[in-house]
XYZ file of N, CA, C and O in Angstrom:
484
model
N 9.065 -10.094 25.403
C 8.920 -9.002 24.470
C 7.695 -9.188 23.586
O 7.446 -10.608 23.392
N 6.846 -8.030 22.988
C 5.849 -8.521 22.554
C 5.892 -7.249 21.249
O 5.978 -6.268 21.444
N 5.357 -7.576 20.078
C 4.972 -6.825 18.835
C 3.721 -6.668 18.988
O 2.653 -7.182 18.776
N 2.953 -5.250 18.938
C 1.954 -4.629 18.438
C 1.669 -3.929 17.525
O 2.125 -3.252 16.997
N 0.092 -4.126 16.953
C -0.091 -3.276 15.699
C -1.696 -2.884 15.904
O -2.423 -3.846 16.005
N -1.692 -1.542 15.787
C -2.934 -0.990 15.997
C -3.959 -0.786 14.605
O -3.218 -0.748 13.584
N -5.509 -0.916 14.752
C -6.018 -0.830 13.612
C -7.414 -0.054 13.894
O -7.807 -0.339 15.232
N -8.024 0.502 13.004
C -9.470 0.839 13.378
C -9.597 2.266 13.310
O -10.787 2.673 13.544
N -8.738 3.099 13.352
C -8.902 4.485 13.240
C -9.548 5.014 11.793
O -9.719 4.259 11.060
N -10.176 6.080 12.111
C -10.741 6.871 10.820
C -11.510 8.096 11.446
O -10.974 8.667 12.420
N -12.117 8.636 10.347
C -12.803 9.951 10.233
C -14.036 9.719 10.919
O -14.886 8.939 10.097
N -14.793 10.018 11.607
C -16.123 10.068 12.253
C -16.766 11.464 12.740
O -16.105 12.314 12.800
N -17.832 11.643 13.052
C -18.747 12.907 13.490
C -18.958 12.641 15.134
O -18.900 11.708 15.764
N -18.780 13.594 15.804
C -19.029 13.796 17.006
C -20.344 12.856 17.266
O -21.354 13.253 16.791
N -20.204 12.417 18.419
C -21.395 11.488 19.015
C -21.471 10.114 18.213
O -21.754 9.090 18.791
N -20.423 9.724 17.415
C -20.119 8.179 16.894
C -19.508 7.451 17.703
O -18.980 7.854 18.566
N -19.348 6.334 17.494
C -18.461 5.082 18.138
C -17.577 4.619 16.894
O -17.646 4.736 15.862
N -16.355 4.194 17.792
C -15.292 3.378 16.853
C -14.751 2.552 17.786
O -14.567 2.876 18.985
N -14.103 1.426 17.243
C -13.617 0.320 17.849
C -12.198 0.037 17.680
O -11.932 -0.072 16.051
N -11.208 0.471 18.310
C -9.752 0.282 17.775
C -9.558 -1.206 18.309
O -9.584 -1.693 19.423
N -8.542 -2.031 17.358
C -7.872 -3.383 17.865
C -6.324 -3.484 17.977
O -5.658 -2.192 17.062
N -5.920 -4.283 18.577
C -4.560 -4.393 18.829
C -4.173 -5.755 18.745
O -4.575 -6.732 19.617
N -3.442 -5.926 17.814
C -3.149 -7.397 17.377
C -1.519 -7.505 17.914
O -0.636 -6.818 17.612
N -1.491 -8.490 18.894
C -0.007 -8.855 19.249
C 0.695 -10.135 19.108
O -0.142 -11.168 18.521
N 1.667 -10.220 19.058
C 2.527 -11.289 18.720
C 3.400 -11.653 20.087
O 3.945 -10.773 20.509
N 3.657 -12.919 20.194
C 4.542 -13.441 21.155
C 3.915 -14.096 22.401
O 2.688 -13.431 22.445
N 4.580 -14.837 22.939
C 3.990 -15.818 24.152
C 3.544 -15.192 25.482
O 3.039 -15.557 26.212
N 4.358 -13.974 25.529
C 4.309 -13.151 26.773
C 2.787 -12.208 26.770
O 2.843 -11.675 27.869
N 2.183 -12.093 25.615
C 1.281 -11.101 25.763
C 0.158 -11.324 26.984
O -0.267 -10.544 27.725
N 0.029 -12.604 27.182
C -1.098 -12.961 28.074
C -0.777 -12.394 29.599
O -1.618 -12.353 30.491
N 0.491 -12.275 30.045
C 1.086 -11.910 31.095
C 1.366 -10.650 31.240
O 1.812 -10.116 32.563
N 1.003 -9.472 30.357
C 1.264 -8.512 30.699
C -0.054 -7.498 30.529
O -1.063 -7.946 29.878
N 0.164 -6.182 31.176
C -0.840 -5.160 31.107
C -1.009 -4.741 29.678
O 0.153 -4.475 28.798
N -1.974 -4.269 29.175
C -2.306 -3.686 28.102
C -3.064 -2.290 28.291
O -3.970 -2.185 28.784
N -1.972 -0.983 27.846
C -2.353 0.393 27.909
C -2.762 0.822 26.572
O -2.134 0.471 25.402
N -3.683 1.874 26.432
C -4.017 2.781 25.733
C -3.496 4.111 25.889
O -4.179 4.798 26.798
N -2.791 4.804 24.984
C -2.389 6.414 25.135
C -2.925 6.942 23.546
O -3.007 6.321 22.715
N -2.854 8.352 23.805
C -3.213 9.243 22.633
C -2.129 10.594 22.733
O -1.828 10.788 23.662
N -1.862 10.693 21.444
C -1.032 12.001 21.085
C -1.952 12.794 20.291
O -1.962 12.520 19.210
N -2.013 14.022 20.759
C -2.859 15.156 20.103
C -1.796 15.990 19.566
O -0.823 16.009 20.336
N -2.147 16.804 18.570
C -1.432 17.776 18.037
C -1.204 19.228 19.220
O -2.050 19.588 19.660
N 0.342 19.182 19.490
C 0.172 20.335 20.487
C 0.377 19.837 22.176
O 0.426 20.786 22.805
N -0.068 18.648 22.111
C -0.080 18.145 23.657
C 0.923 16.984 23.722
O 1.300 16.407 22.798
N 0.985 16.696 25.007
C 1.763 15.566 25.449
C 1.247 14.143 25.297
O -0.171 14.263 25.308
N 1.842 13.020 25.178
C 1.393 11.766 25.392
C 0.258 11.685 26.740
O 0.976 11.859 27.722
N -0.816 11.327 26.379
C -1.810 11.196 27.424
C -2.470 9.607 27.757
O -2.666 8.965 26.855
N -2.453 9.213 28.928
C -3.000 7.825 29.347
C -4.518 8.086 29.107
O -5.231 8.712 29.346
N -4.915 6.846 28.288
C -6.388 7.026 27.999
C -7.251 5.639 29.021
O -8.120 5.915 29.716
N -6.664 4.355 28.907
C -7.007 3.501 29.851
C -6.226 2.293 29.603
O -5.010 2.080 28.863
N -6.207 1.280 30.522
C -5.496 0.094 30.633
C -6.225 -1.255 31.372
O -7.431 -0.962 31.934
N -5.575 -2.317 30.954
C -6.414 -3.507 31.436
C -5.206 -4.587 31.823
O -4.215 -4.701 31.434
N -5.534 -5.169 32.905
C -4.204 -5.842 33.433
C -4.375 -7.451 33.013
O -5.249 -7.465 32.240
N -3.600 -8.186 33.374
C -3.663 -9.785 32.848
C -4.854 -10.108 33.572
O -5.574 -11.452 33.015
N -5.395 -9.979 34.621
C -6.306 -10.274 35.210
C -7.859 -9.738 35.229
O -8.779 -9.913 35.588
N -7.478 -8.537 34.330
C -9.020 -7.951 33.946
C -9.184 -6.859 34.705
O -10.429 -5.873 34.643
N -8.453 -6.195 35.597
C -8.526 -4.902 36.123
C -8.060 -3.852 35.198
O -7.382 -3.814 34.166
N -9.137 -2.851 35.181
C -9.333 -1.769 34.383
C -9.123 -0.374 35.201
O -9.162 -0.098 36.303
N -8.430 0.480 34.268
C -8.276 2.128 34.653
C -8.659 2.916 33.648
O -8.111 2.618 32.539
N -9.345 4.136 33.810
C -9.356 5.159 32.658
C -9.020 6.319 33.203
O -9.135 6.813 34.232
N -8.557 7.192 32.106
C -8.629 8.673 32.332
C -9.926 9.422 32.603
O -10.848 8.806 32.028
N -10.168 10.095 33.537
C -11.297 10.924 33.906
C -12.297 11.287 32.679
O -13.257 11.174 32.445
N -11.712 12.065 31.669
C -12.040 12.559 30.373
C -12.877 11.451 29.514
O -14.046 11.553 28.934
N -12.658 10.236 29.698
C -13.065 9.048 28.832
C -13.903 8.048 29.461
O -14.352 7.207 29.153
N -13.839 8.212 31.041
C -14.617 7.282 31.802
C -16.031 7.298 31.409
O -16.860 8.167 31.388
N -16.556 6.026 31.176
C -18.252 6.056 30.907
C -18.308 6.123 29.418
O -19.329 5.842 28.995
N -17.295 6.507 28.454
C -17.452 6.511 27.106
C -16.317 5.172 26.381
O -16.909 5.030 25.425
N -15.330 5.341 27.060
C -14.351 4.228 26.520
C -14.382 3.139 27.139
O -14.704 2.999 28.469
N -14.313 1.759 26.682
C -13.894 0.631 27.178
C -12.997 0.011 26.672
O -12.772 -0.453 25.644
N -11.987 -0.522 27.758
C -10.620 -1.448 27.227
C -11.007 -2.911 27.496
O -11.776 -3.348 28.501
N -10.609 -3.800 26.580
C -10.891 -5.444 26.672
C -9.764 -5.986 26.326
O -8.760 -5.284 25.635
N -9.881 -7.302 26.488
C -8.846 -8.204 25.834
C -9.186 -9.590 25.629
O -10.193 -9.938 26.271
N -8.594 -10.396 24.720
C -8.949 -11.752 24.459
C -7.471 -12.375 24.283
O -6.767 -12.403 23.498
N -7.030 -13.020 25.455
C -5.884 -13.548 25.392
C -5.676 -14.997 24.748
O -4.586 -15.087 24.073
N -6.633 -15.559 24.409
C -6.702 -16.551 23.671
C -6.335 -16.241 21.838
O -5.856 -17.162 21.213
N -6.649 -14.827 21.479
C -6.572 -14.494 20.386
C -5.421 -13.462 20.110
O -5.081 -12.783 19.329
N -4.869 -13.407 21.291
C -3.606 -12.173 21.343
C -4.213 -10.802 20.845
O -3.606 -10.069 19.940
N -5.335 -10.482 21.350
C -5.753 -9.130 20.777
C -6.129 -8.208 22.118
O -6.516 -8.756 23.162
N -6.393 -7.082 21.873
C -7.035 -6.196 22.786
C -7.757 -5.056 22.302
O -7.526 -4.660 20.684
N -8.686 -4.708 22.634
C -9.751 -3.367 21.987
C -9.834 -2.106 22.648
O -9.869 -2.298 24.071
N -10.155 -1.176 22.056
C -10.652 0.090 23.045
C -12.083 0.516 22.268
O -11.899 0.982 21.081
N -13.147 0.478 22.745
C -14.358 0.826 22.413
C -14.579 1.948 22.909
O -14.480 2.451 24.040
N -14.610 2.801 21.665
C -15.069 4.538 21.994
C -16.409 4.962 21.428
O -16.812 4.671 20.563
N -17.298 5.269 22.578
C -18.243 5.721 22.400
C -18.581 7.356 22.686
O -17.811 7.866 23.312
N -19.682 8.007 21.949
C -19.865 9.215 22.048
C -18.753 10.107 21.911
O -18.114 11.097 22.947
N -18.028 9.740 20.880
C -16.666 10.759 20.581
C -16.767 12.129 20.510
O -18.007 12.525 19.862
N -15.949 12.882 21.197
C -15.879 14.287 20.946
C -14.849 14.823 19.999
O -13.707 13.968 19.960
N -14.725 16.226 19.688
C -13.502 16.355 18.985
C -12.404 16.697 19.788
O -11.450 16.414 18.979
N -12.631 16.771 20.812
C -11.308 16.653 21.535
C -10.740 15.028 21.917
O -9.790 15.137 22.178
N -11.365 14.440 21.250
C -10.946 12.772 21.407
C -9.953 12.680 20.159
O -9.061 11.329 19.889
N -9.748 13.662 19.339
C -8.979 13.374 17.908
C -7.612 13.200 18.409
O -6.889 14.248 19.055
N -6.998 12.332 17.682
C -5.636 12.284 18.261
C -5.141 10.884 17.458
O -6.034 10.158 17.094
N -3.706 10.609 17.789
C -3.021 9.406 17.194
C -3.234 8.244 18.367
O -2.515 8.761 19.627
N -3.996 7.029 18.218
C -3.822 6.101 19.417
C -2.939 5.072 19.516
O -3.054 4.445 18.445
N -2.292 4.693 20.516
C -1.474 3.852 20.405
C -1.714 2.513 21.707
O -2.291 3.014 22.592
N -1.386 1.411 21.447
C -1.799 0.483 22.416
C -0.128 0.139 22.904
O 0.724 0.154 22.053
N 0.085 -0.458 23.874
C 1.290 -0.681 24.444
C 1.348 -1.934 25.435
O 0.028 -2.072 26.115
N 2.464 -2.525 25.889
C 2.290 -3.621 26.665
C 3.335 -3.316 27.756
O 4.560 -2.833 27.766
N 2.989 -3.727 29.222
C 4.007 -3.513 30.318
C 3.867 -4.726 31.068
O 2.798 -5.528 31.218
N 4.665 -4.824 32.078
C 4.944 -5.957 32.930
C 4.150 -5.722 34.268
O 3.652 -6.546 34.883
N 3.957 -4.184 34.534
C 3.173 -3.769 35.590
C 2.141 -3.114 35.044
O 1.846 -2.394 34.565
N 1.021 -3.155 36.119
C -0.354 -2.705 35.768
C -0.146 -0.940 36.183
O 0.232 -0.771 37.513
N -0.401 -0.095 35.045
C 0.232 1.150 35.454
C -0.480 2.444 34.448
O -0.659 1.953 33.502
N -0.360 3.568 34.721
C -0.881 4.735 34.244
C 0.442 5.681 33.374
O 0.210 6.399 32.870
N 1.742 4.893 34.027
C 2.951 5.790 33.528
C 3.091 4.988 32.458
O 3.656 4.031 32.214
N 3.616 6.090 31.209
C 3.945 5.884 29.968
C 5.511 4.848 29.971
O 5.702 3.941 29.219
N 6.268 5.235 30.882
C 7.361 4.783 31.358
C 7.612 3.327 31.450
O 8.603 2.734 31.197
N 6.360 2.790 32.318
C 6.492 1.611 32.312
C 5.907 0.668 31.096
O 5.947 -0.807 31.236
N 5.758 1.008 30.114
C 5.304 0.320 28.903
C 6.647 0.021 27.920
O 7.061 1.230 27.484
N 6.873 -1.049 27.835
C 8.142 -1.290 26.998
C 8.079 -1.572 25.431
O 9.030 -1.613 24.658
N 6.673 -2.063 25.383
C 6.440 -2.289 23.697
C 5.246 -1.452 23.437
O 4.113 -1.236 24.079
N 5.533 -0.932 22.172
C 4.441 0.128 21.649
C 3.925 -0.294 20.202
O 4.750 -0.629 19.396
N 2.748 0.004 19.961
C 2.343 -0.062 18.658
C 2.490 1.082 17.414
O 3.160 1.902 18.250
N 2.295 1.112 16.412
C 2.785 2.069 15.509
C 1.605 3.329 15.444
O 1.794 4.245 14.831
N 0.565 2.958 16.226
C -0.585 3.923 16.098
C -1.452 4.122 15.142
O -1.316 3.375 13.945
N -2.907 4.593 15.460
C -3.714 4.753 14.462
C -4.774 5.993 14.576
O -4.784 6.401 15.904
N -4.964 6.710 13.715
C -5.211 7.974 13.752
C -7.110 8.030 13.844
O -7.562 7.392 13.135
N -7.346 8.731 14.820
C -8.725 9.107 14.969
C -8.975 10.442 14.924
O -8.421 11.171 15.554
N -10.067 10.740 14.203
C -10.175 12.264 13.780
C -11.872 12.299 13.879
O -12.605 11.571 13.421
N -12.269 13.046 14.990
C -13.595 13.357 15.441
C -14.173 14.924 14.632
O -13.680 15.989 15.280
N -14.704 14.819 13.797
C -15.402 16.347 13.548
C -16.710 17.001 14.147
O -17.427 15.924 14.864
N -16.831 18.095 14.148
C -18.207 18.700 14.841
C -19.337 18.422 14.192
O -19.277 18.652 12.963
């Protein structure tokens, strides 16, 4: 089991960049996949990106080329770098941990509390 806490959200303008951080506790962090999901008003939870324990990555098509997932196992942290932000990126963003590299939210057993990202036009 791992506990996660997100930070770094805020209000920005379209075209700006923002970096979200995920601080983890627990010795099992380095063996797990870290995923990022977002929840916008009126929409279902959406996969954003993920990085495996070995560094393999996956991204949702709408953010590919703009967002980058990374991790530092020695510091028990993960990050989501978001560039060229668009109003449609507005959502609450969550980091999560899973034992299997996956885009499916059901595979993620540990979740952070979320951090809000608002992108104005």
